[in-house]
Structure formats: C-alpha cells, structure tokens
Amino acid sequence: MSIRIQTGDFDLGAEVASLRAADPAVGAVVAFVGCVRDHNDGSDVSAMELEHYPGMTEAAIEASVDQANARFDIRGVRIVHRVGVLKPQDQIVLVAVSSPHRGSAFAACEFLMDHLKTQAPFWKKETTPQGKRWVDARVSDDAALARWNLPTPTSTGDVR
Amino acid sequence: MRVNLRYFAAIREVLGEHEVIDVPAGITVGELRDRLMAGSADHARALVRGQGRRCALNHVICEESAVVTEGAEVAFFPPLTGG
C-alpha cells in the first residue's frame, strides 16, 4: 500500500510502473486520474484550492484500502492526492490498483474512489468570476458509496 | 482537562486553525460543542448543527455522544469534497 498527499504533480506511467514492479502475479492494473474542470455548477472555474487534515486524511484512506484488500483479490494500491492551489486540467488524484485479473482491479479502483470522495477529509475551494466558494458535497457521491452496501457518512449533530 | 480543537475549510476561516481549551473530564463531543457555541457568536455561527457538518475525535469521524479524553484532538469540519 502506498498513500501520498502532496502539492506536486504525479506521473501516471511512473506510478503504475512502480506499482507493478517486482510482482509477477499482477495480471491487471486499473488507474483512475481525476483532474480539475474549468466549469462547475454553472460557473467558470479558474483555480481550485485543496485543503486536507494531515494525519486523519492518511488514516481514513488507509482504512479504505484495508477494506478494499479484505473485499477484493488485489495485489497493490497506489493513491496520490494533491493539495494546494491547482488550475483547470491539472491532475488532482490518482487511484491505481493491481490484481491478478481485471475484474477485481476495476471494482477495487471504483470502490476506493467512491470512498475517497466521501470518507477522506479533503475540502475544495474554487475560484469563479463571482469570487471564491467552497464546493458542496454531492448527494450523488453518497449514492455511489451506498452501492457498496456500507453505512453512509454520519451527519454529525443533525440528530442528538 | 485540556483538549485540542481543529477546524477546517469554511469553519477554519471563521475560527482559525487551532485552539486549546480546558473542559471538565467526561465531557462528550456534543457537550463540548455546546460550550464552544455558547462562548462566542462566531463559534455559534460556525459550529451550528446541520448542513452535513461533521466532527472527528482523534482522527476518526465520531458521533456527538463520543466521550473526550485528556489531550484528545477534536475536529469540526464541513462535508468532505475530495477526489
């Protein structure tokens, strides 16, 4: 398992090469790269700032990787998430999974991405012509997580 | 006992990144939140319940019933929007 939070960019080819290096049991690698759009919720976006919670972010991602390892037949996971100020077309996140066969790699990659969206503490603030604004969480992301039959995130304080 | 507080994103912009407070032993995260909200108008506004605001105790998302221990780190933050 390898998880990195960093300000700098990453190289997909180099990450995948290192993920499968020295593991001849790998028959498939699936990689997802998320990037910054120039448009969101009806506004042009000229920049995006990503904040995280050092320590907790890594721990939350590790917990998701542990779940993926328990659930899917996979060999290795590489997750890189950028923080700081990013521009449209910049890469934000990489989730790469190696496995003996493609089915588990596809499934685990999507599982991890759905968890990253809803379980790992990151926050996005985008710059639009109307000013800066925090990005709202999407209901569709919780729905994506629910497909895996796991509890949806706690909404703290709504019910006591 | 002393508790470390951490705030993130929109909540951080109102309250700052960090503060340390003294609270009675055995306090829950919800009681801690009530004390903070009673302490200032900014806290009352930033920590108001709802809109998916969440809290974490020692780096794990928690319910308000979680009991805070000496030296714990309690964080409050808006909904997560990574990936």
Coordinates of C-alpha atoms in Angstrom, one line a residue:
Chain A
M1 CA 0.0 0.0 0.0
S2 CA 1.3 3.4 -0.8
I3 CA -0.6 6.6 0.0
R4 CA 0.8 10.1 -0.6
I5 CA -0.6 13.6 -0.1
Q6 CA 1.5 16.1 -1.9
T7 CA 1.4 19.5 -3.6
G8 CA 3.4 18.5 -6.6
D9 CA 2.2 16.7 -9.7
F10 CA 2.5 12.9 -10.4
D11 CA 3.4 10.8 -13.4
L12 CA 0.9 8.1 -14.1
G13 CA 3.3 6.0 -16.0
A14 CA 6.0 6.1 -13.3
E15 CA 3.4 5.3 -10.6
V16 CA 2.0 2.3 -12.4
A17 CA 5.5 1.0 -13.3
S18 CA 6.5 1.2 -9.6
L19 CA 3.2 -0.4 -8.5
R20 CA 3.7 -3.5 -10.6
A21 CA 7.5 -3.7 -10.3
A22 CA 8.7 -7.0 -8.9
D23 CA 5.3 -8.6 -8.7
P24 CA 4.9 -11.2 -11.5
A25 CA 1.5 -12.2 -10.1
V26 CA 0.0 -9.0 -11.4
G27 CA -2.2 -9.5 -14.5
A28 CA -4.1 -6.2 -14.5
V29 CA -3.7 -2.6 -13.4
V30 CA -6.6 -0.2 -13.4
A31 CA -5.8 3.5 -12.7
F32 CA -8.2 6.5 -12.3
V33 CA -7.0 10.0 -12.6
G34 CA -9.2 12.9 -11.5
C35 CA -8.5 16.4 -12.9
V36 CA -9.7 20.0 -12.4
R37 CA -12.6 21.0 -14.6
D38 CA -12.8 24.6 -15.9
H39 CA -16.5 24.6 -15.1
N40 CA -18.6 23.6 -12.1
D41 CA -22.2 24.2 -11.0
G42 CA -22.8 26.8 -13.7
S43 CA -19.7 28.9 -13.2
D44 CA -16.3 29.1 -14.9
V45 CA -13.5 27.9 -12.6
S46 CA -10.1 29.4 -12.9
A47 CA -8.4 27.8 -9.9
M48 CA -9.1 25.2 -7.1
E49 CA -7.6 25.1 -3.7
L50 CA -7.5 21.8 -1.8
E51 CA -7.2 21.5 1.9
H52 CA -6.8 18.4 4.0
Y53 CA -6.4 17.2 7.6
P54 CA -2.9 15.9 8.0
G55 CA -2.9 12.6 9.8
M56 CA -6.6 12.0 9.6
T57 CA -6.6 12.1 5.8
E58 CA -3.9 9.4 5.5
A59 CA -5.6 7.3 8.2
A60 CA -9.0 7.5 6.5
I61 CA -7.5 6.5 3.2
E62 CA -5.6 3.6 4.8
A63 CA -8.9 2.4 6.4
S64 CA -10.5 2.4 2.9
V65 CA -7.5 0.5 1.5
D66 CA -7.8 -2.1 4.3
Q67 CA -11.5 -2.6 3.3
A68 CA -10.6 -3.0 -0.3
N69 CA -7.9 -5.5 0.5
A70 CA -10.4 -7.5 2.6
R71 CA -13.1 -7.4 -0.2
F72 CA -11.2 -7.8 -3.5
D73 CA -8.5 -10.0 -4.8
I74 CA -5.9 -7.3 -5.3
R75 CA -2.1 -7.1 -5.1
G76 CA -1.3 -3.5 -4.6
V77 CA -2.7 0.0 -4.3
R78 CA -1.2 3.4 -5.1
I79 CA -3.1 6.6 -4.1
V80 CA -1.8 10.1 -4.7
H81 CA -3.9 13.1 -3.8
R82 CA -2.7 16.6 -4.4
V83 CA -3.4 19.6 -2.1
G84 CA -2.8 23.3 -2.5
V85 CA -3.7 25.5 -5.5
L86 CA -4.5 23.7 -8.8
K87 CA -5.5 25.0 -12.2
P88 CA -8.0 23.6 -14.7
Q89 CA -6.6 20.5 -16.4
D90 CA -4.3 19.8 -13.5
Q91 CA -4.3 16.3 -12.1
I92 CA -5.9 16.1 -8.6
V93 CA -5.9 12.4 -7.7
L94 CA -4.6 9.0 -8.7
V95 CA -6.0 5.7 -7.6
A96 CA -4.2 2.7 -9.1
V97 CA -4.9 -0.9 -8.3
S98 CA -3.0 -4.0 -9.4
S99 CA -4.5 -7.5 -9.3
P100 CA -4.2 -10.9 -10.9
H101 CA -7.3 -10.4 -13.1
R102 CA -9.1 -7.3 -14.4
G103 CA -12.4 -7.7 -12.6
S104 CA -11.1 -7.1 -9.1
A105 CA -8.9 -4.2 -10.2
F106 CA -11.8 -2.4 -11.9
A107 CA -14.0 -3.0 -8.9
A108 CA -11.4 -2.1 -6.2
C109 CA -10.4 1.1 -8.1
E110 CA -14.0 2.3 -8.2
F111 CA -14.6 1.3 -4.5
L112 CA -11.6 3.2 -3.4
M113 CA -12.5 6.3 -5.4
D114 CA -16.1 6.3 -4.0
H115 CA -14.6 6.1 -0.5
L116 CA -12.1 8.8 -1.2
K117 CA -14.9 11.1 -2.2
T118 CA -16.9 10.6 0.9
Q119 CA -14.6 9.4 3.7
A120 CA -11.3 11.2 3.4
P121 CA -11.1 14.7 4.8
F122 CA -10.4 17.0 1.8
W123 CA -12.1 20.2 1.0
K124 CA -12.2 22.1 -2.3
K125 CA -12.5 25.8 -2.7
E126 CA -12.9 27.1 -6.3
T127 CA -12.3 30.5 -7.8
T128 CA -15.0 31.7 -10.1
P129 CA -15.8 35.1 -11.7
Q130 CA -18.2 35.7 -8.8
G131 CA -15.4 35.0 -6.2
K132 CA -14.2 32.1 -4.2
R133 CA -16.6 29.5 -2.9
W134 CA -16.4 26.2 -1.1
V135 CA -17.5 23.2 -3.2
D136 CA -20.7 21.5 -1.8
A137 CA -20.7 17.8 -1.2
R138 CA -22.7 15.9 -3.8
V139 CA -25.6 13.7 -3.0
S140 CA -24.5 11.5 -5.9
D141 CA -21.2 10.8 -4.2
D142 CA -23.1 9.4 -1.1
A143 CA -25.3 7.3 -3.5
A144 CA -22.1 6.0 -5.2
L145 CA -20.8 4.9 -1.8
A146 CA -24.1 3.3 -0.8
R147 CA -23.8 0.9 -3.8
W148 CA -21.1 -0.9 -1.8
N149 CA -23.6 -1.6 1.0
L150 CA -21.7 0.3 3.6
P151 CA -23.1 2.9 6.0
T152 CA -23.2 6.4 4.6
P153 CA -21.3 9.2 6.4
T154 CA -22.5 10.4 9.7
S155 CA -24.1 13.9 9.6
T156 CA -22.8 15.0 13.0
G157 CA -25.2 16.9 15.1
D158 CA -28.3 16.7 13.0
V159 CA -29.8 14.3 15.5
R160 CA -28.8 14.1 19.1
Chain B
M1 CA -8.5 18.7 31.2
R2 CA -7.1 20.1 28.0
V3 CA -8.5 19.4 24.6
N4 CA -7.1 20.4 21.3
L5 CA -9.5 21.7 18.7
R6 CA -9.0 21.7 15.0
Y7 CA -11.1 23.5 12.4
F8 CA -11.1 23.1 8.6
A9 CA -12.4 24.8 5.5
A10 CA -15.2 27.2 6.0
I11 CA -15.2 26.7 9.7
R12 CA -11.4 27.4 9.9
E13 CA -12.0 30.7 8.0
V14 CA -14.2 31.8 10.9
L15 CA -12.5 30.3 14.0
G16 CA -8.9 29.8 12.9
E17 CA -7.0 26.5 12.6
H18 CA -6.5 25.6 16.2
E19 CA -7.3 26.3 19.8
V20 CA -6.8 24.6 23.1
I21 CA -9.5 24.7 25.8
D22 CA -10.0 23.4 29.3
V23 CA -13.1 21.3 29.8
P24 CA -14.4 19.0 32.6
A25 CA -13.4 15.3 32.5
G26 CA -16.1 13.1 31.0
I27 CA -17.4 15.7 28.6
T28 CA -18.9 14.5 25.3
V29 CA -18.2 16.0 21.9
G30 CA -21.7 17.3 21.8
E31 CA -21.4 19.0 25.2
L32 CA -18.0 20.4 24.1
R33 CA -19.7 21.8 21.0
D34 CA -22.4 23.4 23.1
R35 CA -19.8 25.1 25.3
L36 CA -18.0 26.4 22.3
M37 CA -21.2 27.7 20.7
A38 CA -22.2 29.4 24.0
G39 CA -18.8 31.1 24.1
S40 CA -18.9 33.4 21.1
A41 CA -21.1 34.5 18.3
D42 CA -18.5 33.3 15.8
H43 CA -18.5 29.8 17.4
A44 CA -22.3 29.7 17.5
R45 CA -22.4 30.5 13.8
A46 CA -19.5 28.3 12.6
L47 CA -20.4 25.2 14.6
V48 CA -24.2 25.3 14.2
R49 CA -25.6 21.8 13.7
G50 CA -26.8 20.7 10.3
Q51 CA -25.7 21.1 6.7
G52 CA -23.6 18.0 7.0
R53 CA -21.1 19.4 9.3
R54 CA -19.1 16.6 10.9
C55 CA -16.8 16.1 13.8
A56 CA -13.9 13.8 14.5
L57 CA -12.2 12.5 17.7
N58 CA -8.5 11.7 17.4
H59 CA -8.7 11.5 13.6
V60 CA -11.8 9.3 13.4
I61 CA -15.2 10.6 12.4
C62 CA -17.4 10.4 15.6
E63 CA -20.9 10.9 16.9
E64 CA -21.6 13.7 19.4
S65 CA -22.0 11.1 22.1
A66 CA -18.3 10.2 21.9
V67 CA -16.5 11.0 25.2
V68 CA -13.5 13.2 25.0
T69 CA -10.4 12.3 27.0
E70 CA -7.4 14.3 28.3
G71 CA -5.3 15.6 25.5
A72 CA -7.7 14.5 22.8
E73 CA -8.0 16.2 19.4
V74 CA -11.5 17.2 18.4
A75 CA -12.1 18.5 14.9
F76 CA -15.1 20.2 13.3
F77 CA -15.5 20.5 9.5
P78 CA -17.9 20.8 6.6
P79 CA -18.9 18.0 4.3
L80 CA -15.9 16.3 2.6
T81 CA -15.3 17.1 -1.1
G82 CA -12.1 15.3 -2.1
G83 CA -11.3 13.2 -5.1

